[in-house]
PDB file of C-alpha atoms in Angstrom:
ATOM      1  CA  ALA A  27      63.170   6.149  95.656  1.00 95.00           C
ATOM      2  CA  VAL A  28      65.612   6.292  98.509  1.00 95.00           C
ATOM      3  CA  ALA A  29      67.780   3.525  96.799  1.00 95.00           C
ATOM      4  CA  LEU A  30      68.074   5.774  93.699  1.00 97.00           C
ATOM      5  CA  VAL A  31      69.729   8.696  95.714  1.00 96.00           C
ATOM      6  CA  PRO A  32      73.599   8.579  95.112  1.00 95.00           C
ATOM      7  CA  ASP A  33      75.727   8.271  98.123  1.00 91.00           C
ATOM      8  CA  ASP A  34      78.178  10.840  96.855  1.00 92.00           C
ATOM      9  CA  GLY A  35      78.558  13.184  93.860  1.00 94.00           C
ATOM     10  CA  ALA A  36      75.724  15.623  93.119  1.00 97.00           C
ATOM     11  CA  ALA A  37      71.943  15.319  92.682  1.00 98.00           C
ATOM     12  CA  ALA A  38      69.193  17.912  92.030  1.00 98.00           C
ATOM     13  CA  PHE A  39      65.916  17.914  93.902  1.00 98.00           C
ATOM     14  CA  ASP A  40      62.917  20.181  92.890  1.00 97.00           C
ATOM     15  CA  ALA A  41      60.922  22.289  95.278  1.00 96.00           C
ATOM     16  CA  SER A  42      58.137  19.708  96.038  1.00 95.00           C
ATOM     17  CA  THR A  43      57.257  18.377  99.435  1.00 95.00           C
ATOM     18  CA  THR A  44      57.723  15.002  97.914  1.00 96.00           C
ATOM     19  CA  SER A  45      61.384  15.645  97.110  1.00 97.00           C
ATOM     20  CA  GLY A  46      61.642  17.113 100.672  1.00 97.00           C
ATOM     21  CA  ALA A  47      60.262  13.941 102.194  1.00 96.00           C
ATOM     22  CA  LEU A  48      62.788  11.957 100.053  1.00 97.00           C
ATOM     23  CA  LEU A  49      65.685  14.232 101.291  1.00 95.00           C
ATOM     24  CA  ALA A  50      64.696  13.609 104.847  1.00 95.00           C
ATOM     25  CA  MET A  51      65.247   9.821 104.329  1.00 94.00           C
ATOM     26  CA  VAL A  52      68.613   9.814 102.597  1.00 91.00           C
ATOM     27  CA  ARG A  53      71.812   8.659 104.352  1.00 85.00           C
ATOM     28  CA  PRO A  54      74.661   9.579 101.888  1.00 78.00           C
ATOM     29  CA  HIS A  55      78.332   9.905 102.492  1.00 84.00           C
ATOM     30  CA  ARG A  56      79.309  12.924 100.480  1.00 93.00           C
ATOM     31  CA  LEU A  57      76.375  14.263  98.447  1.00 95.00           C
ATOM     32  CA  LEU A  58      75.911  17.723  97.052  1.00 96.00           C
ATOM     33  CA  VAL A  59      72.162  18.603  96.686  1.00 97.00           C
ATOM     34  CA  VAL A  60      71.216  21.352  94.185  1.00 98.00           C
ATOM     35  CA  THR A  61      67.754  22.709  94.681  1.00 98.00           C
ATOM     36  CA  ASN A  62      65.419  25.628  93.909  1.00 97.00           C
ATOM     37  CA  SER A  63      63.680  25.260  97.246  1.00 97.00           C
ATOM     38  CA  ILE A  64      64.565  27.077 100.445  1.00 95.00           C
ATOM     39  CA  ASP A  65      62.814  24.491 102.403  1.00 95.00           C
ATOM     40  CA  ASN A  66      64.448  21.392 100.712  1.00 96.00           C
ATOM     41  CA  ALA A  67      67.906  23.139 101.017  1.00 96.00           C
ATOM     42  CA  ALA A  68      67.383  23.275 104.794  1.00 95.00           C
ATOM     43  CA  ILE A  69      66.267  19.678 104.882  1.00 96.00           C
ATOM     44  CA  ALA A  70      69.350  18.656 103.024  1.00 95.00           C
ATOM     45  CA  ARG A  71      71.670  20.762 105.151  1.00 93.00           C
ATOM     46  CA  ALA A  72      70.277  19.026 108.286  1.00 93.00           C
ATOM     47  CA  ARG A  73      71.359  15.724 106.912  1.00 92.00           C
ATOM     48  CA  VAL A  74      74.888  14.258 107.893  1.00 90.00           C
ATOM     49  CA  GLY A  75      77.078  13.991 104.810  1.00 90.00           C
ATOM     50  CA  VAL A  76      74.994  16.366 102.687  1.00 92.00           C
ATOM     51  CA  ARG A  77      75.970  19.867 101.392  1.00 94.00           C
ATOM     52  CA  SER A  78      73.265  21.897  99.639  1.00 95.00           C
ATOM     53  CA  VAL A  79      73.347  24.663  97.066  1.00 96.00           C
ATOM     54  CA  LEU A  80      70.345  26.817  96.627  1.00 96.00           C
ATOM     55  CA  ILE A  81      69.932  28.294  93.208  1.00 95.00           C
ATOM     56  CA  GLY A  82      68.624  31.732  93.144  1.00 92.00           C
ATOM     57  CA  GLY A  83      65.563  33.316  91.451  1.00 96.00           C
ATOM     58  CA  GLU A  84      62.110  34.782  92.177  1.00 96.00           C
ATOM     59  CA  LEU A  85      59.859  33.175  94.597  1.00 95.00           C
ATOM     60  CA  GLU A  86      56.939  31.286  93.143  1.00 91.00           C
ATOM     61  CA  GLU A  87      54.325  31.766  95.871  1.00 88.00           C
ATOM     62  CA  ARG A  88      52.197  28.804  94.881  1.00 85.00           C
ATOM     63  CA  THR A  89      55.002  26.244  95.050  1.00 85.00           C
ATOM     64  CA  GLY A  90      57.593  27.897  97.396  1.00 87.00           C
ATOM     65  CA  SER A  91      60.175  27.410  94.646  1.00 94.00           C
ATOM     66  CA  LEU A  92      62.703  29.894  93.145  1.00 97.00           C
ATOM     67  CA  VAL A  93      62.198  30.405  89.520  1.00 97.00           C
ATOM     68  CA  GLY A  94      62.908  32.631  86.591  1.00 97.00           C
ATOM     69  CA  PRO A  95      65.899  33.560  84.482  1.00 97.00           C
ATOM     70  CA  THR A  96      68.287  33.684  87.414  1.00 97.00           C
ATOM     71  CA  ALA A  97      67.250  30.177  88.634  1.00 97.00           C
ATOM     72  CA  GLU A  98      67.463  28.818  85.059  1.00 97.00           C
ATOM     73  CA  GLN A  99      70.983  30.261  84.566  1.00 97.00           C
ATOM     74  CA  ALA A 100      72.194  28.952  87.791  1.00 97.00           C
ATOM     75  CA  ALA A 101      70.729  25.514  87.022  1.00 97.00           C
ATOM     76  CA  ARG A 102      72.544  25.453  83.733  1.00 96.00           C
ATOM     77  CA  GLY A 103      76.004  25.613  85.620  1.00 96.00           C
ATOM     78  CA  PHE A 104      75.556  22.190  87.221  1.00 97.00           C
ATOM     79  CA  ALA A 105      76.054  18.510  86.112  1.00 97.00           C
ATOM     80  CA  VAL A 106      74.289  16.250  88.424  1.00 98.00           C
ATOM     81  CA  GLU A 107      73.870  12.389  88.524  1.00 98.00           C
ATOM     82  CA  ARG A 108      70.095  12.444  89.026  1.00 98.00           C
ATOM     83  CA  PHE A 109      67.381  14.917  89.224  1.00 98.00           C
ATOM     84  CA  PHE A 110      64.390  14.053  91.520  1.00 98.00           C
ATOM     85  CA  THR A 111      61.163  15.936  90.646  1.00 98.00           C
ATOM     86  CA  SER A 112      57.523  15.610  91.425  1.00 97.00           C
ATOM     87  CA  ALA A 113      54.866  17.117  89.106  1.00 96.00           C
ATOM     88  CA  SER A 114      51.416  18.682  89.359  1.00 95.00           C
ATOM     89  CA  ALA A 115      50.281  16.317  86.680  1.00 96.00           C
ATOM     90  CA  VAL A 116      51.542  13.453  84.593  1.00 96.00           C
ATOM     91  CA  ASP A 117      50.053  12.741  81.107  1.00 94.00           C
ATOM     92  CA  ILE A 118      51.107   9.879  78.884  1.00 91.00           C
ATOM     93  CA  ALA A 119      51.172  12.100  75.863  1.00 94.00           C
ATOM     94  CA  LEU A 120      52.224  15.465  77.392  1.00 95.00           C
ATOM     95  CA  GLY A 121      54.614  14.330  80.021  1.00 96.00           C
ATOM     96  CA  THR A 122      54.921  16.168  83.382  1.00 97.00           C
ATOM     97  CA  MET A 123      52.972  19.358  83.816  1.00 97.00           C
ATOM     98  CA  GLU A 124      53.252  22.085  86.473  1.00 96.00           C
ATOM     99  CA  VAL A 125      51.143  25.091  87.769  1.00 93.00           C
ATOM    100  CA  SER A 126      53.291  27.704  86.184  1.00 94.00           C
ATOM    101  CA  LEU A 127      55.441  28.251  83.050  1.00 95.00           C
ATOM    102  CA  GLU A 128      58.332  29.502  85.260  1.00 96.00           C
ATOM    103  CA  GLU A 129      58.199  26.281  87.497  1.00 95.00           C
ATOM    104  CA  ALA A 130      58.181  24.139  84.235  1.00 97.00           C
ATOM    105  CA  ALA A 131      61.217  26.008  82.814  1.00 97.00           C
ATOM    106  CA  VAL A 132      63.475  25.421  85.805  1.00 97.00           C
ATOM    107  CA  LYS A 133      62.537  21.669  85.970  1.00 97.00           C
ATOM    108  CA  THR A 134      63.348  21.445  82.262  1.00 98.00           C
ATOM    109  CA  VAL A 135      66.834  22.956  82.852  1.00 98.00           C
ATOM    110  CA  LEU A 136      67.517  20.720  85.786  1.00 98.00           C
ATOM    111  CA  ALA A 137      66.464  17.575  83.885  1.00 98.00           C
ATOM    112  CA  ALA A 138      68.857  18.654  80.985  1.00 97.00           C
ATOM    113  CA  ALA A 139      71.692  18.991  83.612  1.00 97.00           C
ATOM    114  CA  ALA A 140      71.188  15.391  85.021  1.00 98.00           C
ATOM    115  CA  GLY A 141      72.464  12.024  83.867  1.00 98.00           C
ATOM    116  CA  ALA A 142      69.022  10.654  84.741  1.00 98.00           C
ATOM    117  CA  THR A 143      65.659  12.041  85.798  1.00 98.00           C
ATOM    118  CA  VAL A 144      63.385  10.407  88.429  1.00 98.00           C
ATOM    119  CA  VAL A 145      59.767  11.618  88.598  1.00 98.00           C
ATOM    120  CA  LEU A 146      58.082  10.988  91.854  1.00 97.00           C
ATOM    121  CA  ALA A 147      54.334  10.961  91.472  1.00 96.00           C
ATOM    122  CA  ASP A 148      51.489   9.293  93.315  1.00 92.00           C
ATOM    123  CA  SER A 149      48.625   7.792  91.373  1.00 91.00           C
ATOM    124  CA  SER A 150      46.528  10.983  91.899  1.00 92.00           C
ATOM    125  CA  LYS A 151      48.859  12.883  89.535  1.00 94.00           C
ATOM    126  CA  LEU A 152      48.740  10.282  86.708  1.00 93.00           C
ATOM    127  CA  GLY A 153      46.461  10.821  83.943  1.00 92.00           C
ATOM    128  CA  GLN A 154      46.024  14.467  84.921  1.00 93.00           C
ATOM    129  CA  GLN A 155      46.846  17.790  83.216  1.00 94.00           C
ATOM    130  CA  ALA A 156      48.042  21.112  84.523  1.00 95.00           C
ATOM    131  CA  LEU A 157      48.803  24.503  82.986  1.00 95.00           C
ATOM    132  CA  ALA A 158      52.408  24.167  81.890  1.00 97.00           C
ATOM    133  CA  ARG A 159      54.243  21.323  80.155  1.00 97.00           C
ATOM    134  CA  ALA A 160      57.685  20.529  81.713  1.00 97.00           C
ATOM    135  CA  LEU A 161      59.286  17.089  80.712  1.00 98.00           C
ATOM    136  CA  ASN A 162      58.169  15.097  77.785  1.00 96.00           C
ATOM    137  CA  CYS A 163      58.105  11.270  78.501  1.00 94.00           C
ATOM    138  CA  ARG A 164      61.361  10.741  76.738  1.00 95.00           C
ATOM    139  CA  ALA A 165      63.107  12.910  79.403  1.00 96.00           C
ATOM    140  CA  ILE A 166      61.860  10.690  82.174  1.00 97.00           C
ATOM    141  CA  ASP A 167      64.182   7.759  82.972  1.00 97.00           C
ATOM    142  CA  ILE A 168      62.434   6.499  86.131  1.00 97.00           C
ATOM    143  CA  LEU A 169      58.894   6.877  87.402  1.00 95.00           C
ATOM    144  CA  VAL A 170      58.419   6.159  90.983  1.00 96.00           C
ATOM    145  CA  THR A 171      54.737   5.753  91.926  1.00 94.00           C
ATOM    146  CA  ASP A 172      52.297   3.739  94.009  1.00 92.00           C
ATOM    147  CA  LEU A 173      50.743   1.854  91.122  1.00 83.00           C
ATOM    148  CA  ASP A 174      51.518  -1.522  89.835  1.00 73.00           C
ATOM    149  CA  PRO A 175      53.891  -1.314  86.905  1.00 61.00           C
ATOM    150  CA  SER A 176      51.368  -2.670  84.461  1.00 61.00           C
TER     151      SER A 176
END
């Protein structure tokens, strides 16, 4: 996944710890990171060559993300090269799923603002379902997982 992060321009990262781990490994030259995570904004800011923008919103206690109409409106204002997101669950028919409708809504807006969407999901998330549908499979450009591609 590190190789998929652009060296410059703009990329969005969701509020997941998976995206935070990816951010901690990047070595870009001039990258603007857009995120709905206080923690991931701080991780990005600590990286040389990275600026971060934290979109506002209401704190979703279960995920530590900022969600709601304010977050969605702010996310609509960006055009990013890639959106990196994890998911609570990934189902072949339903797409990615989240623990709350608000979390799913922000991810849907960030995916729409991106040239490409990269889902970061380990095998424990695949074939599972959660409460709220976020991205249908057509909205996912790349799936990074620990499974063999077959």
